[in-house]
Amino acid sequence: MRTSHTTTGQTARPQNHNPQDAGADDGQRPGGWFLRRAGAYVALTKPRVIELLLITTVPTMILAADGLPNFWLILATLIGGAGAAGSANAFNMWWDRDIDQVMNRTKKRPMATGEITPAAGLVFASILGLLSLVWFAAVVNWAAMWLALAAIAIYVVGYTMILKRRTPQNIVWGGIAGCFPVFIGWAAVTGELSWAALALFGIIFFWTPPHYWPLSIKFKKDYANAKVPMLPVVSDDKRVAAEMVGYTLAMIACSLLLTPLAGMSWVYTAAAAALGAWFLWSTIAMLRRAQGSAKGKLGAMKVFHASITYLSLLFVAVAVDVFLPF
């Protein structure tokens, strides 16, 4: 297994782990071993992350089509998107298996425990990625295929291999990959991109830091032990919270910019403004607590969960607005 070079020049050497003994009894049940191994490969794809990415895809396709697209096109795009995202996530676990063993949050991942070997994980990620690209090219269109390839490359090479262990801005620029589902969804319907698609991209780009940094605050010790320079590791809570407020303001601006670019109604505009104000207040409240001007715990995870609610409801508003009679 390779070793990782940290930002301080030190080398973190992973410890070898045997597969967990907890699943030994599975082999005594018909199909138990297969189900356990299948579950491990599914875990490599980070299903919960994929779910959040796909939440943005369908509303984007509805907006691009100015109505409900063909059901099979939606299904095909979701299948391809899940495969591409799953491949990128599996590559991420393959590359980060050494630091995954160090962090409590990730030490039970299949390649960190040894349940899946690095070689098997790499083959799985490669095949899944190739299949997703072939699927996009054959069933959706070439534009979606090239965008999916770009998303995989940015996440695996740009974020995982280059940025993550070298700069506190890792999640900012690496998060670009998470914006690509809206590009893919738009291109799946129209075969091209537009200014409206760019506004949707901007919403997710500026949403990513205030979404992920609260999680990084919660697991600050984990990242510090693994020598990963997430912003909450190298900066105090006041700076992190202040930057979150700034990114949230930019996110709100992009959400409102969608109105003229996509011809959204006042219903979407009001929803975007209200949701943006609500989430902005949650980041400002966190900043005030970090500065000591408000009492109580920092409440980072409240902001994390609020970010998921915000993005989900905003994209619901995008989809609903298309079907309004005015």
Coordinates of C-alpha atoms in Angstrom, one line a residue:
M1 CA 0.0 0.0 0.0
R2 CA 1.3 3.4 -0.9
T3 CA 2.2 6.0 1.7
S4 CA 0.9 9.6 1.8
H5 CA 3.1 12.7 1.9
T6 CA 1.5 15.4 4.0
T7 CA 1.8 19.1 3.8
T8 CA 4.4 19.2 6.5
G9 CA 6.7 16.7 4.6
Q10 CA 5.9 13.9 7.0
T11 CA 4.7 10.5 5.8
A12 CA 1.7 8.8 7.2
R13 CA 2.1 5.1 7.0
P14 CA -1.2 3.1 7.1
Q15 CA -1.6 0.1 9.3
N16 CA -2.7 -3.2 7.7
H17 CA -6.1 -4.4 8.8
N18 CA -7.7 -7.7 8.3
P19 CA -11.3 -7.8 7.2
Q20 CA -13.8 -7.4 10.1
D21 CA -14.6 -10.5 11.9
A22 CA -18.1 -9.3 12.6
G23 CA -19.4 -10.7 9.3
A24 CA -17.9 -14.1 9.7
D25 CA -21.3 -15.6 10.4
D26 CA -22.6 -14.3 7.1
G27 CA -20.8 -17.1 5.4
Q28 CA -22.9 -19.6 7.2
R29 CA -26.1 -18.3 5.6
P30 CA -27.0 -18.9 2.0
G31 CA -26.0 -15.8 0.0
G32 CA -24.6 -14.1 3.2
W33 CA -21.1 -13.7 1.8
F34 CA -22.4 -12.3 -1.5
L35 CA -24.7 -9.8 0.2
R36 CA -21.9 -8.6 2.5
R37 CA -19.5 -8.2 -0.4
A38 CA -22.1 -6.5 -2.6
G39 CA -22.8 -4.1 0.3
A40 CA -19.1 -3.3 0.6
Y41 CA -18.9 -2.4 -3.1
V42 CA -22.0 -0.2 -2.8
A43 CA -20.4 1.6 0.2
L44 CA -17.5 2.5 -2.1
T45 CA -19.8 4.6 -4.2
K46 CA -20.9 6.8 -1.2
P47 CA -24.7 6.4 -1.9
R48 CA -25.7 9.3 0.4
V49 CA -23.5 11.7 -1.5
I50 CA -24.9 10.4 -4.8
E51 CA -28.5 11.0 -3.5
L52 CA -27.7 14.6 -2.9
L53 CA -26.2 15.1 -6.3
L54 CA -29.1 13.6 -8.1
I55 CA -31.6 15.8 -6.2
T56 CA -30.3 18.7 -8.3
T57 CA -30.4 16.8 -11.6
V58 CA -34.2 16.2 -12.1
P59 CA -35.3 19.8 -11.4
T60 CA -32.6 21.0 -13.8
M61 CA -33.9 18.7 -16.5
I62 CA -37.4 20.0 -15.9
L63 CA -36.3 23.6 -16.2
A64 CA -34.2 22.9 -19.4
A65 CA -37.2 21.1 -21.0
D66 CA -39.7 23.8 -19.8
G67 CA -41.8 20.9 -18.7
L68 CA -41.5 17.2 -17.9
P69 CA -38.8 15.5 -20.0
N70 CA -39.2 12.0 -21.4
F71 CA -39.3 9.6 -18.4
W72 CA -36.7 7.4 -20.0
L73 CA -34.3 10.3 -20.5
I74 CA -34.6 11.2 -16.9
L75 CA -34.0 7.6 -15.8
A76 CA -31.1 7.2 -18.2
T77 CA -29.5 10.4 -17.0
L78 CA -29.9 9.4 -13.3
I79 CA -28.4 6.0 -14.0
G80 CA -25.4 7.5 -15.8
G81 CA -25.0 10.2 -13.2
A82 CA -25.1 7.7 -10.3
G83 CA -22.5 5.5 -12.1
A84 CA -20.2 8.4 -12.8
A85 CA -20.5 9.8 -9.2
G86 CA -20.1 6.3 -7.8
S87 CA -16.9 5.8 -9.8
A88 CA -15.4 9.1 -8.7
N89 CA -16.2 8.2 -5.0
A90 CA -14.7 4.8 -5.3
F91 CA -11.5 6.3 -6.8
N92 CA -11.5 8.7 -3.9
M93 CA -11.6 5.8 -1.4
W94 CA -8.9 4.0 -3.2
W95 CA -6.5 7.0 -3.2
D96 CA -7.4 8.0 0.4
R97 CA -7.4 4.5 2.0
D98 CA -4.3 5.5 4.1
I99 CA -5.9 8.5 5.7
D100 CA -9.3 6.7 6.0
Q101 CA -7.6 4.3 8.4
V102 CA -6.5 7.3 10.6
M103 CA -9.9 9.1 10.7
N104 CA -12.6 7.8 13.0
R105 CA -15.3 9.0 10.6
T106 CA -13.9 6.8 7.7
K107 CA -12.0 4.0 9.4
K108 CA -14.8 1.5 8.6
R109 CA -14.8 2.1 4.9
P110 CA -14.3 -1.1 2.9
M111 CA -10.7 -0.4 1.7
A112 CA -9.7 1.0 5.1
T113 CA -10.7 -2.2 6.8
G114 CA -9.3 -4.5 4.1
E115 CA -12.7 -5.9 3.3
I116 CA -12.0 -4.9 -0.3
T117 CA -8.5 -4.9 -1.6
P118 CA -7.0 -1.8 -3.2
A119 CA -6.6 -3.7 -6.5
A120 CA -10.2 -4.8 -6.5
G121 CA -11.4 -1.3 -5.5
L122 CA -9.4 0.2 -8.4
V123 CA -10.8 -2.2 -10.9
F124 CA -14.4 -1.6 -9.6
A125 CA -14.0 2.2 -9.9
S126 CA -12.5 2.0 -13.4
I127 CA -15.2 -0.4 -14.7
L128 CA -18.0 1.6 -13.2
G129 CA -16.6 4.9 -14.6
L130 CA -16.2 3.4 -18.1
L131 CA -19.7 1.9 -18.1
S132 CA -21.2 5.2 -17.0
L133 CA -19.4 7.0 -19.9
V134 CA -20.4 4.4 -22.4
W135 CA -24.0 4.6 -21.1
F136 CA -24.1 8.4 -21.5
A137 CA -22.7 8.2 -25.0
A138 CA -25.0 5.5 -26.1
V139 CA -28.3 6.3 -24.3
V140 CA -28.2 10.0 -23.5
N141 CA -25.8 12.1 -25.7
W142 CA -22.1 12.9 -26.2
A143 CA -22.3 16.2 -24.4
A144 CA -23.5 14.6 -21.2
M145 CA -20.7 12.0 -21.6
W146 CA -18.0 14.6 -21.9
L147 CA -19.3 16.5 -18.9
A148 CA -19.5 13.3 -16.8
L149 CA -15.9 12.6 -17.7
A150 CA -14.9 16.1 -16.7
A151 CA -16.7 15.7 -13.4
I152 CA -14.8 12.4 -12.6
A153 CA -11.5 13.9 -13.6
I154 CA -11.9 17.0 -11.5
Y155 CA -13.0 15.1 -8.4
V156 CA -10.4 12.3 -8.7
V157 CA -7.4 14.2 -10.0
G158 CA -8.1 17.8 -9.1
Y159 CA -9.6 17.4 -5.7
T160 CA -8.5 13.9 -4.3
M161 CA -5.0 13.7 -5.7
I162 CA -3.9 17.3 -6.0
L163 CA -5.8 19.7 -3.8
K164 CA -7.1 17.8 -0.7
R165 CA -3.8 17.2 1.0
R166 CA -2.1 20.5 -0.1
T167 CA -4.4 23.5 0.4
P168 CA -7.2 24.7 2.7
Q169 CA -9.1 25.7 -0.4
N170 CA -9.4 22.1 -1.4
I171 CA -13.1 21.8 -1.0
V172 CA -13.8 25.1 -2.8
W173 CA -12.2 24.2 -6.1
G174 CA -12.6 20.5 -5.7
G175 CA -16.3 21.1 -5.1
I176 CA -16.6 22.0 -8.8
A177 CA -17.1 18.4 -9.5
G178 CA -20.3 18.4 -7.4
C179 CA -21.7 21.2 -9.6
F180 CA -21.6 19.1 -12.7
P181 CA -24.9 17.2 -12.3
V182 CA -26.7 20.4 -13.3
F183 CA -24.6 20.7 -16.4
I184 CA -25.1 17.0 -17.2
G185 CA -28.9 17.3 -16.6
W186 CA -29.2 20.4 -18.8
A187 CA -27.0 18.9 -21.6
A188 CA -29.0 15.7 -21.5
V189 CA -32.1 17.6 -22.4
T190 CA -30.8 20.3 -24.8
G191 CA -27.4 18.9 -26.0
E192 CA -25.7 22.1 -24.9
L193 CA -25.3 24.5 -21.9
S194 CA -26.8 28.0 -21.2
W195 CA -26.5 31.0 -18.9
A196 CA -29.3 29.5 -16.8
A197 CA -27.3 26.3 -16.4
L198 CA -24.3 28.4 -15.3
A199 CA -26.4 30.1 -12.7
L200 CA -27.5 26.7 -11.3
F201 CA -23.8 25.7 -11.4
G202 CA -23.0 28.9 -9.4
I203 CA -25.6 28.1 -6.8
I204 CA -24.0 24.7 -6.0
F205 CA -20.4 26.0 -6.3
F206 CA -21.0 28.7 -3.6
W207 CA -23.2 26.4 -1.5
T208 CA -20.5 23.8 -1.2
P209 CA -18.1 25.6 1.3
P210 CA -20.9 26.5 3.9
H211 CA -22.2 23.0 3.4
Y212 CA -19.0 21.1 3.9
W213 CA -17.0 23.3 6.3
P214 CA -19.4 22.7 9.3
L215 CA -18.8 19.0 8.8
S216 CA -15.1 19.6 8.8
I217 CA -15.4 21.5 12.1
K218 CA -17.1 18.5 13.7
F219 CA -14.3 16.2 12.5
K220 CA -11.5 18.7 12.9
K221 CA -9.4 16.4 15.0
D222 CA -9.8 13.6 12.4
Y223 CA -8.5 15.9 9.6
A224 CA -5.7 17.2 11.8
N225 CA -4.6 13.6 12.7
A226 CA -4.6 12.7 9.0
K227 CA -2.7 15.9 8.1
V228 CA -5.4 17.1 5.8
P229 CA -5.4 20.9 5.8
M230 CA -9.1 21.6 5.8
L231 CA -9.8 25.3 6.5
P232 CA -11.2 24.6 10.0
V233 CA -8.0 22.8 10.8
V234 CA -5.7 25.6 9.9
S235 CA -7.9 28.6 10.8
D236 CA -10.1 29.5 13.7
D237 CA -13.8 29.2 13.8
K238 CA -14.3 32.9 13.3
R239 CA -12.6 33.0 10.0
V240 CA -14.4 29.8 8.8
A241 CA -17.8 31.2 9.8
A242 CA -17.0 34.6 8.2
E243 CA -16.1 32.9 4.9
M244 CA -19.2 30.8 5.1
V245 CA -21.3 34.0 5.3
G246 CA -19.5 35.4 2.2
Y247 CA -20.1 32.2 0.1
T248 CA -23.7 32.2 1.2
L249 CA -24.2 35.7 -0.1
A250 CA -22.7 34.7 -3.4
M251 CA -25.0 31.7 -3.5
I252 CA -28.1 33.8 -2.9
A253 CA -27.0 36.1 -5.7
C254 CA -26.8 33.2 -8.1
S255 CA -30.2 31.9 -7.0
L256 CA -31.8 35.2 -7.7
L257 CA -29.9 35.6 -11.0
L258 CA -31.6 32.5 -12.2
T259 CA -34.9 34.5 -12.4
P260 CA -34.0 36.7 -15.4
L261 CA -31.8 34.1 -17.0
A262 CA -34.4 31.3 -17.0
G263 CA -37.6 33.4 -16.9
M264 CA -38.6 32.2 -13.4
S265 CA -41.8 33.5 -11.9
W266 CA -42.2 35.6 -8.7
V267 CA -43.0 32.3 -6.9
Y268 CA -39.5 31.0 -7.4
T269 CA -38.0 34.4 -6.7
A270 CA -39.8 34.7 -3.4
A271 CA -38.9 31.1 -2.4
A272 CA -35.2 31.7 -3.3
A273 CA -35.1 34.9 -1.4
A274 CA -36.8 33.4 1.7
L275 CA -34.7 30.2 1.7
G276 CA -31.6 32.3 1.1
A277 CA -32.4 34.6 4.0
W278 CA -33.1 31.7 6.3
F279 CA -29.8 29.9 5.5
L280 CA -27.9 33.2 5.6
W281 CA -29.2 33.8 9.1
S282 CA -28.0 30.4 10.2
T283 CA -24.5 31.2 9.0
I284 CA -24.5 34.6 10.6
A285 CA -25.8 33.1 13.9
M286 CA -22.9 30.7 13.7
L287 CA -20.4 33.6 13.1
R288 CA -21.8 35.5 16.1
R289 CA -21.4 32.4 18.3
A290 CA -17.8 32.0 17.0
Q291 CA -17.1 35.6 17.8
G292 CA -18.5 35.3 21.3
S293 CA -21.2 37.9 20.7
A294 CA -24.0 35.3 21.1
K295 CA -24.2 32.5 23.7
G296 CA -24.4 28.8 23.0
K297 CA -22.4 26.1 21.2
L298 CA -21.1 26.8 17.8
G299 CA -23.8 24.7 16.2
A300 CA -21.9 23.8 13.1
M301 CA -23.9 20.6 12.4
K302 CA -27.1 22.6 12.5
V303 CA -25.8 24.7 9.6
F304 CA -24.7 21.5 7.8
H305 CA -28.2 20.0 8.0
A306 CA -29.7 23.4 7.1
S307 CA -27.6 23.5 4.0
I308 CA -29.1 20.2 2.8
T309 CA -32.6 21.4 3.5
Y310 CA -31.9 24.7 1.7
L311 CA -30.6 23.1 -1.5
S312 CA -33.3 20.5 -1.6
L313 CA -36.1 23.0 -1.2
L314 CA -34.6 25.5 -3.7
F315 CA -34.4 22.8 -6.4
V316 CA -38.0 21.8 -5.6
A317 CA -38.9 25.4 -6.2
V318 CA -37.1 25.3 -9.5
A319 CA -39.1 22.3 -10.6
V320 CA -42.5 23.5 -9.3
D321 CA -42.1 26.9 -10.9
V322 CA -42.0 25.4 -14.4
F323 CA -45.5 24.1 -14.0
L324 CA -47.1 27.2 -12.7
P325 CA -49.7 28.7 -15.1
F326 CA -48.2 32.2 -14.9

